[in-house]
Amino acid sequence: MKISEYIKLMVEKTGKEKLYKKRLLNILILLTEAKLDLQLTEFDYFNTEQFVIYLKKQNYKQNTVYSHFQTLRHILNRAAREHSVNPGYLDVKVYREETAAVYLTPQEIERIRLLEGLSPKAQITRDYFILMCYTGLRISDVRKLTTQNLIEDK
């Protein structure tokens, strides 16, 4: 079985959230672009390494390469439970890169809150940003918030 067929089956059968399916389909696209839509038995050390090299040639950051590699590894691990898979992919190692935490101090956030002369749209954007600073939520999560999510402080 080709890896593209297996990934499509995974997407079809999974009950997991949309983001999981999107990650699988993204790997499918990358494998196709890298011309690595191979049989599951062909994902040996060399071909798995070729996938990593392809990602690096596309100028992906190291942590993105790591994330894509981990997704591919997850797919191959799942496939190995049901099909004949070359275990050579297990020998490929990709590491994360240390990242610096970037954050604003409470004083910097307060200076942003006090900004004047902003358009109504910029004021909304500022308010979303401040909420995100204090809660750690992403913009996609902030936009889903409703009054149901608020808890009164008694």
Coordinates of C-alpha atoms in Angstrom, one line a residue, residues 88-141:
G88 CA 14.5 1.8 8.9
Y89 CA 12.5 5.0 9.5
L90 CA 13.0 4.5 13.2
D91 CA 16.7 5.2 12.9
V92 CA 16.3 8.7 11.6
K93 CA 16.7 11.3 14.3
V94 CA 15.5 14.9 14.1
Y95 CA 15.9 17.2 17.0
R96 CA 14.1 20.3 18.3
E97 CA 15.8 23.7 18.5
E98 CA 15.8 25.6 21.8
T99 CA 13.6 28.7 21.5
A100 CA 13.5 31.9 23.5
A101 CA 10.3 32.8 25.3
V102 CA 9.1 36.2 24.2
Y103 CA 6.6 38.0 26.3
L104 CA 5.6 41.5 27.4
T105 CA 5.9 42.8 30.9
P106 CA 2.7 44.0 32.7
Q107 CA 3.9 47.5 32.3
E108 CA 4.3 47.1 28.5
I109 CA 0.8 45.6 28.3
E110 CA -0.6 48.6 30.3
R111 CA 1.1 51.0 27.9
I112 CA -0.6 49.3 25.0
R113 CA -4.0 49.4 26.9
L114 CA -3.6 53.2 27.4
L115 CA -2.9 53.9 23.7
E116 CA -5.1 56.7 22.4
G117 CA -6.2 57.8 19.0
L118 CA -6.8 54.3 17.6
S119 CA -9.5 53.6 15.1
P120 CA -12.5 51.5 16.3
K121 CA -11.0 48.5 14.5
A122 CA -7.6 49.0 16.0
Q123 CA -9.2 49.3 19.5
I124 CA -10.8 45.9 19.0
T125 CA -7.5 44.4 17.8
R126 CA -5.7 45.9 20.8
D127 CA -8.3 44.5 23.2
Y128 CA -8.0 41.0 21.7
F129 CA -4.2 41.3 22.0
I130 CA -4.4 42.2 25.6
L131 CA -6.8 39.4 26.4
M132 CA -4.5 37.0 24.6
C133 CA -1.5 38.3 26.6
Y134 CA -3.2 37.6 29.9
T135 CA -4.9 34.3 29.0
G136 CA -2.4 32.7 26.6
L137 CA -5.3 32.0 24.2
R138 CA -4.8 32.1 20.5
I139 CA -6.8 34.4 18.3
S140 CA -8.8 31.5 16.9
D141 CA -9.8 30.6 20.5

